[in-house]
mmCIF file of C-alpha atoms and ligand atoms in Angstrom:
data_model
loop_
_atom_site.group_PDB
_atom_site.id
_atom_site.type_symbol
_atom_site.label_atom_id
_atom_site.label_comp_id
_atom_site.label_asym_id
_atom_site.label_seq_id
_atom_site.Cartn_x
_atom_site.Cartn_y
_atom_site.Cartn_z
ATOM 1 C CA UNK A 1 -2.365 -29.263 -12.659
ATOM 2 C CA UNK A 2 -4.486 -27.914 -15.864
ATOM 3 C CA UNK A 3 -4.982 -24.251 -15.557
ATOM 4 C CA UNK A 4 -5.196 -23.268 -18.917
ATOM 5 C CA UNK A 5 -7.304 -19.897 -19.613
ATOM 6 C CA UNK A 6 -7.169 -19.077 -16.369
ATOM 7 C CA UNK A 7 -6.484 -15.746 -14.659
ATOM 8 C CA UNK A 8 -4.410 -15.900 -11.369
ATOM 9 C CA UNK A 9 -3.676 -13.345 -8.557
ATOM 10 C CA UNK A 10 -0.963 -14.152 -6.528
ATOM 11 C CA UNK A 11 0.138 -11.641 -3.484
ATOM 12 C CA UNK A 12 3.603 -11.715 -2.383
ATOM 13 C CA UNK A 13 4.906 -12.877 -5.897
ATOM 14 C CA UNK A 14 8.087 -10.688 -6.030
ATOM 15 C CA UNK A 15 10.004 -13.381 -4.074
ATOM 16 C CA UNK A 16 9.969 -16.781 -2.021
ATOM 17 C CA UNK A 17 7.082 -19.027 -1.985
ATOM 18 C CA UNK A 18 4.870 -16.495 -3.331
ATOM 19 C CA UNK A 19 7.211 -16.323 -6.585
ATOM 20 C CA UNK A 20 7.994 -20.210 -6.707
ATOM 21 C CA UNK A 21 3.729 -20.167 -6.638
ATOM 22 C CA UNK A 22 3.547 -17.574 -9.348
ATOM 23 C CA UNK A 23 5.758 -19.479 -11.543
ATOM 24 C CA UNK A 24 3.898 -23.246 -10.949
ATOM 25 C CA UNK A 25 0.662 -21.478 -11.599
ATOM 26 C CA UNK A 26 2.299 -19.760 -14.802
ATOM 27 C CA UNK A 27 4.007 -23.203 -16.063
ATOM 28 C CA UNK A 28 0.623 -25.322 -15.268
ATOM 29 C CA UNK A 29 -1.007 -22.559 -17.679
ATOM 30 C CA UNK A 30 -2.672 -19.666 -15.676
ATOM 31 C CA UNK A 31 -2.321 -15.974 -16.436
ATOM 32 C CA UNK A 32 -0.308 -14.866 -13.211
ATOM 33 C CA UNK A 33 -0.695 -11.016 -11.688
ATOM 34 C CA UNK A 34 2.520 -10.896 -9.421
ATOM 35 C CA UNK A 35 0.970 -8.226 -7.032
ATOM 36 C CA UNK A 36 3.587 -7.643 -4.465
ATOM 37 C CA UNK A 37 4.863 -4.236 -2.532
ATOM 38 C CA UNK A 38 8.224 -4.260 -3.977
ATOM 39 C CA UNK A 39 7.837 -3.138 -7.275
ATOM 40 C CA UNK A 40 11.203 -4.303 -8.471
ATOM 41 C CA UNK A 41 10.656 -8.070 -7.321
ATOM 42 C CA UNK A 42 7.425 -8.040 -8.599
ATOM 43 C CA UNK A 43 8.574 -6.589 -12.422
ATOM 44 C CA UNK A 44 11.145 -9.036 -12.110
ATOM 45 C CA UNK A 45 9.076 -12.296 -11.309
ATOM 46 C CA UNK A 46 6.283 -11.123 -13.984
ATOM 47 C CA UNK A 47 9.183 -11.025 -16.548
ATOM 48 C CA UNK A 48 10.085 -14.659 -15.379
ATOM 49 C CA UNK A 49 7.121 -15.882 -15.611
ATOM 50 C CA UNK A 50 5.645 -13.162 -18.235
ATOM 51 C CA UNK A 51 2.618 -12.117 -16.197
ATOM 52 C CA UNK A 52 1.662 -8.870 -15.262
ATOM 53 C CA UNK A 53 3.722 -7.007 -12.359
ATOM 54 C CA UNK A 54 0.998 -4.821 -9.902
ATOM 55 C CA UNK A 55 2.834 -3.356 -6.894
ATOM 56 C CA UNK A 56 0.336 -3.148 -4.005
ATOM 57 C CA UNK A 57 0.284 -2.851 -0.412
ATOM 58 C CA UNK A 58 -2.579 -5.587 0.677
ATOM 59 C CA UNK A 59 -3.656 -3.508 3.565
ATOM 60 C CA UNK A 60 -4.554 -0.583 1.533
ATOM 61 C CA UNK A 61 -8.010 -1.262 0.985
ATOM 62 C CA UNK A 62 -7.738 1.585 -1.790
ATOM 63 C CA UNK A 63 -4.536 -0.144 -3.633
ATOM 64 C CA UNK A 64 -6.161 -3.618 -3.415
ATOM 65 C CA UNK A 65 -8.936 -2.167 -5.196
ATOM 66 C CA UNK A 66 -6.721 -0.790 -7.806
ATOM 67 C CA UNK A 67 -5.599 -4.341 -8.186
ATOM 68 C CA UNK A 68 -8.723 -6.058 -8.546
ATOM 69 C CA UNK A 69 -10.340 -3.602 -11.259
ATOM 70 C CA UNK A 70 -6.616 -3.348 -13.270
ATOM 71 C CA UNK A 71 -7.100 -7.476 -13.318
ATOM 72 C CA UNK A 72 -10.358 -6.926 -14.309
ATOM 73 C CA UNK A 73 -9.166 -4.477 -17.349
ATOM 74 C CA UNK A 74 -6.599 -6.754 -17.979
ATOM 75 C CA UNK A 75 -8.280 -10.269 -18.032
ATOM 76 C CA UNK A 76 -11.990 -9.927 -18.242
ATOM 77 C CA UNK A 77 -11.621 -12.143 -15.315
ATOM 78 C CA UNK A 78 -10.113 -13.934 -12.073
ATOM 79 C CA UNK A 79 -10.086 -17.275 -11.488
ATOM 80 C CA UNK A 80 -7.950 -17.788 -8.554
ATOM 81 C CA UNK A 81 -6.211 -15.741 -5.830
ATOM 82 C CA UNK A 82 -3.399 -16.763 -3.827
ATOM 83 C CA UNK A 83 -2.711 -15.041 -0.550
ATOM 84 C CA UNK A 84 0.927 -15.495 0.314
ATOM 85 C CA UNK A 85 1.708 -11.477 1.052
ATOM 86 C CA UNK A 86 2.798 -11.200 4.774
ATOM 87 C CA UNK A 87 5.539 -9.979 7.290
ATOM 88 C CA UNK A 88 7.091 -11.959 9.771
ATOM 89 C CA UNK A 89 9.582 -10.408 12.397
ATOM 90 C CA UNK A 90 10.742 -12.470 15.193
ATOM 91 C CA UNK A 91 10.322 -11.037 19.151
ATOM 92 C CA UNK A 92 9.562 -11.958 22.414
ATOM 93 C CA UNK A 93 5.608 -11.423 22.838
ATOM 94 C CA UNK A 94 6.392 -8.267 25.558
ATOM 95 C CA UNK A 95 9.189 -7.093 23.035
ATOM 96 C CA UNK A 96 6.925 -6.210 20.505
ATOM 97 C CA UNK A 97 5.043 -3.186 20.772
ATOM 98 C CA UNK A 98 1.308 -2.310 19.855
ATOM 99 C CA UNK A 99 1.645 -0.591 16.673
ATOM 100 C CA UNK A 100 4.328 -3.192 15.394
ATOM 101 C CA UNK A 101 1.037 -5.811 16.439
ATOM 102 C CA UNK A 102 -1.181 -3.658 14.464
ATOM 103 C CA UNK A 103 1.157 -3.654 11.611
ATOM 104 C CA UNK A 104 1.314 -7.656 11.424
ATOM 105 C CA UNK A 105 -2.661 -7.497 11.679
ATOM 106 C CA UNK A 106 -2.657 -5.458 9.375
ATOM 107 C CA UNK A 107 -1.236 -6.875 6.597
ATOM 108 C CA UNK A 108 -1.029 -10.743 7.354
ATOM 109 C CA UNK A 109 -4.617 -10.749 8.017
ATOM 110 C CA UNK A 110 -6.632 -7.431 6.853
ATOM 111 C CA UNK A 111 -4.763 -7.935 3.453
ATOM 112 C CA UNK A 112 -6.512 -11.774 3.248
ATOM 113 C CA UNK A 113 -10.134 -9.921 4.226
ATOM 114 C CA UNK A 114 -9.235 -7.309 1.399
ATOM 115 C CA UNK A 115 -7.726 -9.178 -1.328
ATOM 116 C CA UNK A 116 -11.066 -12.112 -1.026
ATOM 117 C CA UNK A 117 -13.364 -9.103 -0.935
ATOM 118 C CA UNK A 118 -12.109 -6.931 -4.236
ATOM 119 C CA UNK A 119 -12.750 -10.138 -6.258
ATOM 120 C CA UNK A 120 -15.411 -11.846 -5.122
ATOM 121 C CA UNK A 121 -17.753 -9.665 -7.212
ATOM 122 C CA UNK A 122 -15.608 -11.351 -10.315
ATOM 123 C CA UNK A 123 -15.805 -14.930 -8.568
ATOM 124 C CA UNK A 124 -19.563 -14.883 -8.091
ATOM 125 C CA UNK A 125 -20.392 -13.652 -11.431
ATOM 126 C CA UNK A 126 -18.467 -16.538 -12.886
ATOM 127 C CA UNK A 127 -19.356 -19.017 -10.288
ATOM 128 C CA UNK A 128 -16.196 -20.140 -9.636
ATOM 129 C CA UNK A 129 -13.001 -19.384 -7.451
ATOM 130 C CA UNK A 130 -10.350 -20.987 -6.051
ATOM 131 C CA UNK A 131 -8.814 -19.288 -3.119
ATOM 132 C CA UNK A 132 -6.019 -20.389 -1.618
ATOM 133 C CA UNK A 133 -4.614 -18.703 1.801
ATOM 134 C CA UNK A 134 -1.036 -19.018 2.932
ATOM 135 C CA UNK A 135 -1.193 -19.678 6.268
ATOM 136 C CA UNK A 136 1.818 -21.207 8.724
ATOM 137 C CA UNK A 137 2.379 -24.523 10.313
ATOM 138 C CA UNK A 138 3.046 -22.372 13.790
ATOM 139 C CA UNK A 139 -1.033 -22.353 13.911
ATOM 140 C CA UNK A 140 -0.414 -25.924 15.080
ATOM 141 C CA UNK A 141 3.543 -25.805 16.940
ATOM 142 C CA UNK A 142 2.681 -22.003 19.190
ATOM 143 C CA UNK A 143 6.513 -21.459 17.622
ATOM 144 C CA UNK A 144 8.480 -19.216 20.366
ATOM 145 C CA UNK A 145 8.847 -15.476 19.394
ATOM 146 C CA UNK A 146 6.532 -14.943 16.586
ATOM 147 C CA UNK A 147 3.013 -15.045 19.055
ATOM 148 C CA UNK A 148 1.645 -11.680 16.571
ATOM 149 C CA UNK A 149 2.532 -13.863 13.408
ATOM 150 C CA UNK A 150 0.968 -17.231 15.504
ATOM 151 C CA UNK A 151 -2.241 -15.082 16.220
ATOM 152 C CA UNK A 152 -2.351 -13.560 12.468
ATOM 153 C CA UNK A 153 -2.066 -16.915 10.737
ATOM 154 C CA UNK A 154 -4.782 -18.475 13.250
ATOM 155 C CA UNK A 155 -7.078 -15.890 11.655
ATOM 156 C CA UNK A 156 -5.880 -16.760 8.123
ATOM 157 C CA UNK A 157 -7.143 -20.018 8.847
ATOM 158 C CA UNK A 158 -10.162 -18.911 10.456
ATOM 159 C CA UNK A 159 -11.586 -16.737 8.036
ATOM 160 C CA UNK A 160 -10.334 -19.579 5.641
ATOM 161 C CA UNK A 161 -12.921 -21.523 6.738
ATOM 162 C CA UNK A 162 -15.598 -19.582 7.202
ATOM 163 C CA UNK A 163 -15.397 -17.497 4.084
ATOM 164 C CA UNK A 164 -15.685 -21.437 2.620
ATOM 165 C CA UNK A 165 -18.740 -22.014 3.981
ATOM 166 C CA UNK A 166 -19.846 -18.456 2.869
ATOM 167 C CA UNK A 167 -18.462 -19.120 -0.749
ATOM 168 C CA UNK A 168 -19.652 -22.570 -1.407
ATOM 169 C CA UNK A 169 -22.634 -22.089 -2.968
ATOM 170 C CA UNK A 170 -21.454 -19.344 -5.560
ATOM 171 C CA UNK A 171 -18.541 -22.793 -6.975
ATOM 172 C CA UNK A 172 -15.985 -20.377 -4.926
ATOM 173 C CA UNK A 173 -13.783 -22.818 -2.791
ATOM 174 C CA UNK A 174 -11.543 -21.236 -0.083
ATOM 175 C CA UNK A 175 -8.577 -23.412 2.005
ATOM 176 C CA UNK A 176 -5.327 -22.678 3.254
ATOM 177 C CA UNK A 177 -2.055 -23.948 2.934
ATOM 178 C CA UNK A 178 0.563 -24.296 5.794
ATOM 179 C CA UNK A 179 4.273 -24.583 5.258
ATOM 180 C CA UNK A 180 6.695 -25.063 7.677
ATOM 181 C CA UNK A 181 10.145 -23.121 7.962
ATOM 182 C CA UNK A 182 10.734 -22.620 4.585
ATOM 183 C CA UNK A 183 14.068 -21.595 2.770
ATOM 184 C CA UNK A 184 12.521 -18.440 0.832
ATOM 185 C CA UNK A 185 14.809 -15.389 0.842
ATOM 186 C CA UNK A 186 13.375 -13.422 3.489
ATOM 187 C CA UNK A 187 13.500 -16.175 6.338
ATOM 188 C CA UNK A 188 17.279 -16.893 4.945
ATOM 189 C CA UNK A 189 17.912 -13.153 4.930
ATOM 190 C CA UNK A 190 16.729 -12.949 8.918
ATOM 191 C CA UNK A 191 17.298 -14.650 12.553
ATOM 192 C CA UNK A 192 14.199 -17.455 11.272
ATOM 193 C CA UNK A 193 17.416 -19.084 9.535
ATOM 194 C CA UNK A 194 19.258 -20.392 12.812
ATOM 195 C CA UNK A 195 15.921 -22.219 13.168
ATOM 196 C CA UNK A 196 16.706 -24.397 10.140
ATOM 197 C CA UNK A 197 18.838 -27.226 12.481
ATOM 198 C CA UNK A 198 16.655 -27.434 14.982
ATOM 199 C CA UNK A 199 13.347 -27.383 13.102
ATOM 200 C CA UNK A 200 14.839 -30.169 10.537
ATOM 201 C CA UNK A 201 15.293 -32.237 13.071
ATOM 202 C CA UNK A 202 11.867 -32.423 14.485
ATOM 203 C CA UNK A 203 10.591 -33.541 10.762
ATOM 204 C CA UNK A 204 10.077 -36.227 9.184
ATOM 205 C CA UNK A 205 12.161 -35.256 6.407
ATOM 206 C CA UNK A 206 15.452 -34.219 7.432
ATOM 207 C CA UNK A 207 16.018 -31.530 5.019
ATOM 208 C CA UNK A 208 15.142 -27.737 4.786
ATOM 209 C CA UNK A 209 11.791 -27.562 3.040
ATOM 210 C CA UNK A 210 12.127 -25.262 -0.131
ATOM 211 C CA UNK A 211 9.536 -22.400 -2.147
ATOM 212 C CA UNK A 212 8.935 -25.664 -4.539
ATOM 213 C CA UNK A 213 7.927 -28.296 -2.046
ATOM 214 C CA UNK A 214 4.942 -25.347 -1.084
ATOM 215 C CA UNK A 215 4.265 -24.269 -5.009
ATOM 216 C CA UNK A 216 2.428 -28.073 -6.019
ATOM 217 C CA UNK A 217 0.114 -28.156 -2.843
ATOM 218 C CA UNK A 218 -0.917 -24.500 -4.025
ATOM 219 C CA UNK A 219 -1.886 -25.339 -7.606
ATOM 220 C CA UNK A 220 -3.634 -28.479 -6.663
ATOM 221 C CA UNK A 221 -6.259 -26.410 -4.466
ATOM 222 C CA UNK A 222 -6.259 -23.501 -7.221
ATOM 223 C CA UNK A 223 -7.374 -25.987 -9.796
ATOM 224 C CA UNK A 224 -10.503 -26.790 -11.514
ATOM 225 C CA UNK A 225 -9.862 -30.426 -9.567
ATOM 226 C CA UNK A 226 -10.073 -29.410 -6.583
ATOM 227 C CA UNK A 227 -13.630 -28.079 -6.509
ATOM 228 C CA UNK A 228 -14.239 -30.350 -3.721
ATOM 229 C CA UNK A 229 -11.973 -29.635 -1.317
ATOM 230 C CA UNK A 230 -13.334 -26.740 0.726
ATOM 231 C CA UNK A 231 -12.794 -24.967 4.602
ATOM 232 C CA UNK A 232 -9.491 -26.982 4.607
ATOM 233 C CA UNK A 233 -6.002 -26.620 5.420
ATOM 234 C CA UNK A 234 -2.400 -28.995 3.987
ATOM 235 C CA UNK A 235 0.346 -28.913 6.072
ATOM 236 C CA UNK A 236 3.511 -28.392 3.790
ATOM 237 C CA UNK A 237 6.107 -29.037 6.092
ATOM 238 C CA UNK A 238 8.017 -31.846 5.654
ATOM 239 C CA UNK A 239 6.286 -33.399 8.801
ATOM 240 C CA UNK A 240 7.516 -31.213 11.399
ATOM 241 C CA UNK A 241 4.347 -30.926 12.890
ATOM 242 C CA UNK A 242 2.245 -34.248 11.925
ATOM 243 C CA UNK A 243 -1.226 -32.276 11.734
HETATM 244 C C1 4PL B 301 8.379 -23.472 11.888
HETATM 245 O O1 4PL B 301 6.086 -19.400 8.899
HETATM 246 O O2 4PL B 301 6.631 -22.129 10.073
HETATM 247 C C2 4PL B 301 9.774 -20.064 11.646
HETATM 248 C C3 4PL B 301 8.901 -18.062 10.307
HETATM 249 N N1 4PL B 301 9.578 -21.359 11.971
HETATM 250 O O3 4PL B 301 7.728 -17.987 9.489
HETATM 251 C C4 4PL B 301 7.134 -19.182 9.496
HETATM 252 C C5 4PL B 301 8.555 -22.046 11.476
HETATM 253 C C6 4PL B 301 8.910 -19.427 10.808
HETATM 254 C C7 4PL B 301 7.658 -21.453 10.601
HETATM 255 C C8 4PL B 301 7.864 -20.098 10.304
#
């Protein structure tokens, strides 16, 4: 996609999708802020894809607000913001207790609210935005042992669309994207990767889906393009769940 002169956020960028996103968006032309909590992943994918490198906790309403004004310094603007930031342990529903349920909240879904709200004040005065939320294809499958990610990513979607139908009028369009089990370092690092046999074989595509397959369904909603293509959600996942 063309996204030449313009000025990308992407959350999450130090590794997996969120860096495979970071460098599509860089290659197709954007300016690309690799805002992620790991400062060393996040130097390291800026220098790959020579953006700028913002380490940043998304539920710190404070540190997201650092992020949107150093864009702002930076850039003079922001064009597009990709969500992709979030945690994802795996336990039993009655396993998990209620501050480890806060903490998924927390970041998989207050960091969405926060990120959207530090630059929509940019996005309006331009009239135009392209926001793109990383939610999960387990909205749709109810996946066993990740219920607190399930009900995070439902909300992703949710706010998705309504901050769409918010947004629409000020040429801001908000929609989600939803990848399936993906082979991004974290999931390969943790128990999501014994998934990999089981989950190929309920897709369409029997093979693990990659950070790349995800990266072109991103840029096509973050692009000029796209501007009509609002309050929805692609399903990235090789046809596991046939939305
Ligand atoms: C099908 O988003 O979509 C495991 C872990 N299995 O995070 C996910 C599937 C996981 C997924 C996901």
């Amino acid at each position: 996609m063309r996204l030449g002169g313009r000025v990308a956020i992407v959350t999450g960028a130090g590794q997996g999708i969120g860096r495979a996103i970071a460098e599509k968006l860089s290659s197709d032309g954007a300016a690309v802020v690799v805002a992620d909590l790991n400062a060393a992943t996040a130097r390291a994918t800026a220098a790959a894809v020579g953006g700028l490198a913002y380490p940043v906790d998304v539920s710190d309403e404070e540190q997201v607000a650092g992020l949107a004004s150093a864009v702002r310094e930076t850039y003079g603007r922001i064009d597009i913001l990709v969500n992709d930031a979030a945690i994802v342990p795996f336990v039993p529903w009655d396993d998990l207790d209620f501050a480890e349920w806060r903490r998924i909240m927390s970041v998989n879904l207050d960091g969405v609210f926060l990120t959207c709200r530090a630059v929509y004040p940019d996005m309006k005065a331009a009239g135009y935005g392209r926001i793109v939320n990383i939610t999960s294809n387990v909205i749709l499958a109810g996946t066993p042992n990740l219920a607190h990610y399930v009900a995070a990513k439902g909300g992703v979607f949710g706010f998705t669309r309504a901050l769409a139908t918010e947004l629409g009028r000020c040429g801001i369009t908000v929609n989600a994207v939803a990848p399936g089990l993906t082979a991004s370092e974290g999931v390969l690092a943790g128990p999501h990767a014994d998934a990999f046999d089981f989950v190929v074989s309920l897709q369409a595509i029997p093979r693990r889906g990659e950070p790349a397959d995800i990266a072109p369904v991103v840029a096509f909603l973050a692009s000029e393009e796209a501007g009509w293509v609002t309050g929805a959600m692609i399903v990235a996942d090789g046809g596991h769940t046939r939305h």
